[in-house]
């Protein structure tokens, strides 16, 4: 820390969560009222912007830890008239979210894992809880803001600890560098069902 009267090294925006922070978050989709049944966009969850881009307006709330109750706003791309890149980024983020929430390794291509990466509609994503890697981007004014661009899957060494499932994932006295044994099958048999559809009774739709 510099001198009390020299503010050159002070952070410009102390309200930001540091880049790279891992946090458990819950997604709330802010409904935009745009539907296109031919694309599977129903329920009024999607938003169509003035440019013609279509997206999910995501509000991510940190649920635990140092930054609990902080909110991060990120758009999840569904379509852009400029090309497929934004759509692909959105699909990649959703895949990561499902992997993280449902305890699936990104490398797992078993039938169970593939089923767990399918949704019946955007309602399956509304309320989903997963581990996010928090990033820093810029808003429309060029100011820094927190964003979520990727999710953390069970392949990450800190996944179980942040997810709060370490006791379920490790047997015995796990030491540093231990590998989580978390997979779709384990998640299905867990006494604590995943939060892909919080409040829904019984098994989630993807596990049925």
PDB file of C-alpha atoms in Angstrom:
ATOM      1  CA  UNK A   1       0.000   0.000   0.000  1.00  0.00           C
ATOM      2  CA  UNK A   2       1.367   3.413  -0.932  1.00  0.00           C
ATOM      3  CA  UNK A   3       1.568   6.569   1.078  1.00  0.00           C
ATOM      4  CA  UNK A   4      -1.666   7.806   2.638  1.00  0.00           C
ATOM      5  CA  UNK A   5      -1.682  10.839   0.352  1.00  0.00           C
ATOM      6  CA  UNK A   6      -0.650   9.044  -2.862  1.00  0.00           C
ATOM      7  CA  UNK A   7      -3.560   7.331  -4.554  1.00  0.00           C
ATOM      8  CA  UNK A   8      -1.871   6.257  -7.779  1.00  0.00           C
ATOM      9  CA  UNK A   9      -1.780   2.601  -6.753  1.00  0.00           C
ATOM     10  CA  UNK A  10      -5.348   2.514  -5.450  1.00  0.00           C
ATOM     11  CA  UNK A  11      -7.680   0.188  -7.292  1.00  0.00           C
ATOM     12  CA  UNK A  12      -9.945   2.007  -9.718  1.00  0.00           C
ATOM     13  CA  UNK A  13     -12.960  -0.153  -8.875  1.00  0.00           C
ATOM     14  CA  UNK A  14     -12.825  -2.020  -5.600  1.00  0.00           C
ATOM     15  CA  UNK A  15     -16.324  -3.320  -6.104  1.00  0.00           C
ATOM     16  CA  UNK A  16     -15.218  -5.887  -8.660  1.00  0.00           C
ATOM     17  CA  UNK A  17     -14.735  -9.513  -7.720  1.00  0.00           C
ATOM     18  CA  UNK A  18     -11.156 -10.402  -8.683  1.00  0.00           C
ATOM     19  CA  UNK A  19     -10.676 -12.082 -12.055  1.00  0.00           C
ATOM     20  CA  UNK A  20     -10.354 -15.853 -11.761  1.00  0.00           C
ATOM     21  CA  UNK A  21     -12.325 -16.165  -8.529  1.00  0.00           C
ATOM     22  CA  UNK A  22     -14.252 -19.431  -8.285  1.00  0.00           C
ATOM     23  CA  UNK A  23     -17.693 -19.082  -6.749  1.00  0.00           C
ATOM     24  CA  UNK A  24     -20.896 -21.055  -6.498  1.00  0.00           C
ATOM     25  CA  UNK A  25     -23.623 -19.117  -8.290  1.00  0.00           C
ATOM     26  CA  UNK A  26     -27.301 -19.448  -9.089  1.00  0.00           C
ATOM     27  CA  UNK A  27     -28.602 -18.398 -12.492  1.00  0.00           C
ATOM     28  CA  UNK A  28     -31.847 -16.480 -12.779  1.00  0.00           C
ATOM     29  CA  UNK A  29     -32.959 -15.805 -16.336  1.00  0.00           C
ATOM     30  CA  UNK A  30     -34.504 -12.373 -16.671  1.00  0.00           C
ATOM     31  CA  UNK A  31     -37.357 -13.017 -19.102  1.00  0.00           C
ATOM     32  CA  UNK A  32     -37.331 -11.103 -22.355  1.00  0.00           C
ATOM     33  CA  UNK A  33     -40.603 -12.428 -23.764  1.00  0.00           C
ATOM     34  CA  UNK A  34     -39.170 -13.542 -27.115  1.00  0.00           C
ATOM     35  CA  UNK A  35     -40.197 -16.980 -28.345  1.00  0.00           C
ATOM     36  CA  UNK A  36     -39.332 -18.891 -31.503  1.00  0.00           C
ATOM     37  CA  UNK A  37     -40.699 -22.403 -31.284  1.00  0.00           C
ATOM     38  CA  UNK A  38     -38.740 -23.474 -34.378  1.00  0.00           C
ATOM     39  CA  UNK A  39     -35.553 -22.907 -32.360  1.00  0.00           C
ATOM     40  CA  UNK A  40     -36.943 -24.332 -29.132  1.00  0.00           C
ATOM     41  CA  UNK A  41     -37.002 -20.870 -27.591  1.00  0.00           C
ATOM     42  CA  UNK A  42     -40.233 -20.955 -25.610  1.00  0.00           C
ATOM     43  CA  UNK A  43     -41.485 -19.837 -22.246  1.00  0.00           C
ATOM     44  CA  UNK A  44     -40.599 -16.191 -22.772  1.00  0.00           C
ATOM     45  CA  UNK A  45     -37.058 -16.631 -21.442  1.00  0.00           C
ATOM     46  CA  UNK A  46     -35.182 -15.326 -24.488  1.00  0.00           C
ATOM     47  CA  UNK A  47     -34.576 -11.666 -25.254  1.00  0.00           C
ATOM     48  CA  UNK A  48     -34.245 -10.191 -28.720  1.00  0.00           C
ATOM     49  CA  UNK A  49     -32.120  -7.075 -28.868  1.00  0.00           C
ATOM     50  CA  UNK A  50     -32.354  -4.115 -31.226  1.00  0.00           C
ATOM     51  CA  UNK A  51     -29.555  -5.587 -33.383  1.00  0.00           C
ATOM     52  CA  UNK A  52     -31.516  -8.801 -33.925  1.00  0.00           C
ATOM     53  CA  UNK A  53     -29.303 -10.771 -31.545  1.00  0.00           C
ATOM     54  CA  UNK A  54     -31.107 -13.226 -29.288  1.00  0.00           C
ATOM     55  CA  UNK A  55     -29.836 -14.130 -25.861  1.00  0.00           C
ATOM     56  CA  UNK A  56     -30.650 -15.189 -22.332  1.00  0.00           C
ATOM     57  CA  UNK A  57     -30.317 -12.289 -19.923  1.00  0.00           C
ATOM     58  CA  UNK A  58     -28.521 -13.972 -17.061  1.00  0.00           C
ATOM     59  CA  UNK A  59     -28.426 -12.771 -13.473  1.00  0.00           C
ATOM     60  CA  UNK A  60     -25.927 -14.844 -11.520  1.00  0.00           C
ATOM     61  CA  UNK A  61     -26.069 -14.591  -7.729  1.00  0.00           C
ATOM     62  CA  UNK A  62     -23.126 -15.757  -5.660  1.00  0.00           C
ATOM     63  CA  UNK A  63     -24.620 -18.084  -3.066  1.00  0.00           C
ATOM     64  CA  UNK A  64     -21.752 -18.694  -0.667  1.00  0.00           C
ATOM     65  CA  UNK A  65     -18.423 -17.405   0.540  1.00  0.00           C
ATOM     66  CA  UNK A  66     -16.791 -14.014   0.643  1.00  0.00           C
ATOM     67  CA  UNK A  67     -18.882 -12.597  -2.168  1.00  0.00           C
ATOM     68  CA  UNK A  68     -22.234 -14.131  -1.187  1.00  0.00           C
ATOM     69  CA  UNK A  69     -25.289 -12.260  -2.511  1.00  0.00           C
ATOM     70  CA  UNK A  70     -23.252 -10.349  -5.089  1.00  0.00           C
ATOM     71  CA  UNK A  71     -24.900 -10.333  -8.513  1.00  0.00           C
ATOM     72  CA  UNK A  72     -23.178 -10.648 -11.878  1.00  0.00           C
ATOM     73  CA  UNK A  73     -24.997  -9.937 -15.122  1.00  0.00           C
ATOM     74  CA  UNK A  74     -23.992 -11.780 -18.270  1.00  0.00           C
ATOM     75  CA  UNK A  75     -25.733 -12.377 -21.582  1.00  0.00           C
ATOM     76  CA  UNK A  76     -25.780 -15.939 -22.894  1.00  0.00           C
ATOM     77  CA  UNK A  77     -25.782 -15.802 -26.674  1.00  0.00           C
ATOM     78  CA  UNK A  78     -28.347 -17.793 -28.649  1.00  0.00           C
ATOM     79  CA  UNK A  79     -28.102 -16.082 -32.022  1.00  0.00           C
ATOM     80  CA  UNK A  80     -26.243 -13.214 -33.628  1.00  0.00           C
ATOM     81  CA  UNK A  81     -26.779 -11.835 -37.134  1.00  0.00           C
ATOM     82  CA  UNK A  82     -22.993 -11.321 -37.258  1.00  0.00           C
ATOM     83  CA  UNK A  83     -22.223 -15.023 -37.309  1.00  0.00           C
ATOM     84  CA  UNK A  84     -22.018 -18.162 -35.191  1.00  0.00           C
ATOM     85  CA  UNK A  85     -19.284 -17.140 -32.749  1.00  0.00           C
ATOM     86  CA  UNK A  86     -21.597 -15.664 -30.107  1.00  0.00           C
ATOM     87  CA  UNK A  87     -23.932 -18.629 -30.378  1.00  0.00           C
ATOM     88  CA  UNK A  88     -21.027 -21.011 -29.935  1.00  0.00           C
ATOM     89  CA  UNK A  89     -19.817 -19.084 -26.886  1.00  0.00           C
ATOM     90  CA  UNK A  90     -23.290 -19.309 -25.372  1.00  0.00           C
ATOM     91  CA  UNK A  91     -23.540 -23.032 -26.067  1.00  0.00           C
ATOM     92  CA  UNK A  92     -20.108 -23.587 -24.556  1.00  0.00           C
ATOM     93  CA  UNK A  93     -21.094 -21.717 -21.395  1.00  0.00           C
ATOM     94  CA  UNK A  94     -24.330 -23.698 -21.050  1.00  0.00           C
ATOM     95  CA  UNK A  95     -22.459 -26.971 -21.558  1.00  0.00           C
ATOM     96  CA  UNK A  96     -20.056 -25.958 -18.795  1.00  0.00           C
ATOM     97  CA  UNK A  97     -22.927 -24.954 -16.529  1.00  0.00           C
ATOM     98  CA  UNK A  98     -24.607 -28.323 -16.985  1.00  0.00           C
ATOM     99  CA  UNK A  99     -21.337 -30.191 -16.455  1.00  0.00           C
ATOM    100  CA  UNK A 100     -20.679 -28.233 -13.286  1.00  0.00           C
ATOM    101  CA  UNK A 101     -24.209 -28.402 -11.856  1.00  0.00           C
ATOM    102  CA  UNK A 102     -24.682 -32.078 -12.633  1.00  0.00           C
ATOM    103  CA  UNK A 103     -21.213 -33.219 -11.701  1.00  0.00           C
ATOM    104  CA  UNK A 104     -20.041 -34.346 -15.126  1.00  0.00           C
ATOM    105  CA  UNK A 105     -16.501 -34.368 -16.399  1.00  0.00           C
ATOM    106  CA  UNK A 106     -16.242 -32.475 -19.664  1.00  0.00           C
ATOM    107  CA  UNK A 107     -14.461 -35.526 -21.061  1.00  0.00           C
ATOM    108  CA  UNK A 108     -17.267 -37.898 -20.098  1.00  0.00           C
ATOM    109  CA  UNK A 109     -19.121 -38.958 -23.237  1.00  0.00           C
ATOM    110  CA  UNK A 110     -21.084 -41.804 -21.669  1.00  0.00           C
ATOM    111  CA  UNK A 111     -24.798 -42.073 -22.408  1.00  0.00           C
ATOM    112  CA  UNK A 112     -25.596 -40.772 -18.920  1.00  0.00           C
ATOM    113  CA  UNK A 113     -23.354 -37.767 -19.347  1.00  0.00           C
ATOM    114  CA  UNK A 114     -24.787 -36.948 -22.756  1.00  0.00           C
ATOM    115  CA  UNK A 115     -28.311 -37.171 -21.333  1.00  0.00           C
ATOM    116  CA  UNK A 116     -27.311 -34.832 -18.520  1.00  0.00           C
ATOM    117  CA  UNK A 117     -26.175 -32.225 -21.055  1.00  0.00           C
ATOM    118  CA  UNK A 118     -29.610 -32.070 -22.637  1.00  0.00           C
ATOM    119  CA  UNK A 119     -32.374 -29.769 -21.451  1.00  0.00           C
ATOM    120  CA  UNK A 120     -36.079 -29.868 -22.159  1.00  0.00           C
ATOM    121  CA  UNK A 121     -36.307 -26.079 -22.162  1.00  0.00           C
ATOM    122  CA  UNK A 122     -34.774 -22.932 -20.746  1.00  0.00           C
ATOM    123  CA  UNK A 123     -36.721 -23.526 -17.527  1.00  0.00           C
ATOM    124  CA  UNK A 124     -34.141 -26.237 -16.793  1.00  0.00           C
ATOM    125  CA  UNK A 125     -31.471 -23.533 -16.650  1.00  0.00           C
ATOM    126  CA  UNK A 126     -33.456 -21.042 -14.593  1.00  0.00           C
ATOM    127  CA  UNK A 127     -32.253 -21.569 -11.034  1.00  0.00           C
ATOM    128  CA  UNK A 128     -29.358 -23.864 -11.898  1.00  0.00           C
ATOM    129  CA  UNK A 129     -26.453 -23.718  -9.449  1.00  0.00           C
ATOM    130  CA  UNK A 130     -22.894 -24.303 -10.545  1.00  0.00           C
ATOM    131  CA  UNK A 131     -19.318 -23.198  -9.989  1.00  0.00           C
ATOM    132  CA  UNK A 132     -18.370 -20.194 -12.087  1.00  0.00           C
ATOM    133  CA  UNK A 133     -14.989 -18.733 -12.876  1.00  0.00           C
ATOM    134  CA  UNK A 134     -15.541 -15.005 -12.571  1.00  0.00           C
ATOM    135  CA  UNK A 135     -14.027 -12.790 -15.213  1.00  0.00           C
ATOM    136  CA  UNK A 136     -13.794  -9.072 -15.895  1.00  0.00           C
ATOM    137  CA  UNK A 137     -15.165  -7.510 -19.055  1.00  0.00           C
ATOM    138  CA  UNK A 138     -16.464  -4.124 -20.039  1.00  0.00           C
ATOM    139  CA  UNK A 139     -19.948  -2.699 -20.150  1.00  0.00           C
ATOM    140  CA  UNK A 140     -21.513  -0.542 -22.865  1.00  0.00           C
ATOM    141  CA  UNK A 141     -19.763   2.514 -21.416  1.00  0.00           C
ATOM    142  CA  UNK A 142     -16.361   0.849 -21.466  1.00  0.00           C
ATOM    143  CA  UNK A 143     -16.214   0.460 -17.700  1.00  0.00           C
ATOM    144  CA  UNK A 144     -15.017  -2.746 -16.093  1.00  0.00           C
ATOM    145  CA  UNK A 145     -17.620  -5.178 -14.865  1.00  0.00           C
ATOM    146  CA  UNK A 146     -17.710  -8.745 -13.703  1.00  0.00           C
ATOM    147  CA  UNK A 147     -18.803 -11.388 -16.183  1.00  0.00           C
ATOM    148  CA  UNK A 148     -19.178 -15.138 -16.248  1.00  0.00           C
ATOM    149  CA  UNK A 149     -17.728 -16.780 -19.331  1.00  0.00           C
ATOM    150  CA  UNK A 150     -16.996 -20.273 -18.099  1.00  0.00           C
ATOM    151  CA  UNK A 151     -17.978 -22.847 -15.519  1.00  0.00           C
ATOM    152  CA  UNK A 152     -15.787 -25.105 -13.429  1.00  0.00           C
ATOM    153  CA  UNK A 153     -16.325 -28.823 -13.834  1.00  0.00           C
ATOM    154  CA  UNK A 154     -15.457 -31.741 -11.530  1.00  0.00           C
ATOM    155  CA  UNK A 155     -12.145 -32.020 -13.395  1.00  0.00           C
ATOM    156  CA  UNK A 156     -10.920 -28.983 -11.475  1.00  0.00           C
ATOM    157  CA  UNK A 157      -9.116 -29.762  -8.215  1.00  0.00           C
ATOM    158  CA  UNK A 158     -11.118 -27.127  -6.277  1.00  0.00           C
ATOM    159  CA  UNK A 159     -14.539 -28.125  -7.625  1.00  0.00           C
ATOM    160  CA  UNK A 160     -15.688 -30.294  -4.727  1.00  0.00           C
ATOM    161  CA  UNK A 161     -14.562 -27.824  -2.103  1.00  0.00           C
ATOM    162  CA  UNK A 162     -16.304 -24.857  -3.729  1.00  0.00           C
ATOM    163  CA  UNK A 163     -19.394 -26.889  -4.576  1.00  0.00           C
ATOM    164  CA  UNK A 164     -19.594 -28.014  -0.973  1.00  0.00           C
ATOM    165  CA  UNK A 165     -19.573 -31.674  -1.889  1.00  0.00           C
ATOM    166  CA  UNK A 166     -16.039 -32.545  -0.832  1.00  0.00           C
ATOM    167  CA  UNK A 167     -17.289 -34.971   1.783  1.00  0.00           C
ATOM    168  CA  UNK A 168     -19.228 -36.822  -0.889  1.00  0.00           C
ATOM    169  CA  UNK A 169     -16.492 -36.826  -3.466  1.00  0.00           C
ATOM    170  CA  UNK A 170     -13.507 -37.943  -1.448  1.00  0.00           C
ATOM    171  CA  UNK A 171     -13.065 -41.053   0.570  1.00  0.00           C
ATOM    172  CA  UNK A 172     -10.715 -41.073   3.498  1.00  0.00           C
ATOM    173  CA  UNK A 173      -8.272 -38.265   4.059  1.00  0.00           C
ATOM    174  CA  UNK A 174      -7.928 -36.526   0.726  1.00  0.00           C
ATOM    175  CA  UNK A 175      -4.742 -34.605   0.342  1.00  0.00           C
ATOM    176  CA  UNK A 176      -3.715 -31.771  -1.930  1.00  0.00           C
ATOM    177  CA  UNK A 177      -4.101 -32.620  -5.573  1.00  0.00           C
ATOM    178  CA  UNK A 178      -6.594 -35.401  -4.961  1.00  0.00           C
ATOM    179  CA  UNK A 179      -8.876 -35.965  -7.915  1.00  0.00           C
ATOM    180  CA  UNK A 180     -12.625 -35.638  -7.440  1.00  0.00           C
ATOM    181  CA  UNK A 181     -14.478 -38.847  -8.232  1.00  0.00           C
ATOM    182  CA  UNK A 182     -17.561 -36.968  -9.263  1.00  0.00           C
ATOM    183  CA  UNK A 183     -19.477 -38.112 -12.286  1.00  0.00           C
ATOM    184  CA  UNK A 184     -22.990 -38.297 -13.600  1.00  0.00           C
ATOM    185  CA  UNK A 185     -23.682 -41.636 -12.003  1.00  0.00           C
ATOM    186  CA  UNK A 186     -22.426 -40.463  -8.648  1.00  0.00           C
ATOM    187  CA  UNK A 187     -24.548 -37.367  -8.925  1.00  0.00           C
ATOM    188  CA  UNK A 188     -27.634 -39.404  -9.642  1.00  0.00           C
ATOM    189  CA  UNK A 189     -27.101 -41.503  -6.548  1.00  0.00           C
ATOM    190  CA  UNK A 190     -26.202 -38.567  -4.349  1.00  0.00           C
ATOM    191  CA  UNK A 191     -28.513 -37.913  -1.395  1.00  0.00           C
ATOM    192  CA  UNK A 192     -28.477 -34.266  -2.451  1.00  0.00           C
ATOM    193  CA  UNK A 193     -29.964 -33.968  -5.946  1.00  0.00           C
ATOM    194  CA  UNK A 194     -28.453 -31.351  -8.235  1.00  0.00           C
ATOM    195  CA  UNK A 195     -29.996 -27.922  -8.328  1.00  0.00           C
ATOM    196  CA  UNK A 196     -30.730 -27.986 -12.054  1.00  0.00           C
ATOM    197  CA  UNK A 197     -34.350 -27.415 -11.233  1.00  0.00           C
ATOM    198  CA  UNK A 198     -34.509 -26.272  -7.609  1.00  0.00           C
ATOM    199  CA  UNK A 199     -37.725 -26.956  -5.873  1.00  0.00           C
ATOM    200  CA  UNK A 200     -38.837 -29.624  -8.332  1.00  0.00           C
ATOM    201  CA  UNK A 201     -39.802 -32.813  -6.569  1.00  0.00           C
ATOM    202  CA  UNK A 202     -38.070 -36.082  -7.334  1.00  0.00           C
ATOM    203  CA  UNK A 203     -35.434 -36.647  -9.944  1.00  0.00           C
ATOM    204  CA  UNK A 204     -34.468 -33.962 -12.437  1.00  0.00           C
ATOM    205  CA  UNK A 205     -35.799 -34.448 -15.950  1.00  0.00           C
ATOM    206  CA  UNK A 206     -32.362 -35.284 -17.365  1.00  0.00           C
ATOM    207  CA  UNK A 207     -31.913 -38.163 -14.921  1.00  0.00           C
ATOM    208  CA  UNK A 208     -35.245 -39.807 -15.641  1.00  0.00           C
TER     209      UNK A 208
END
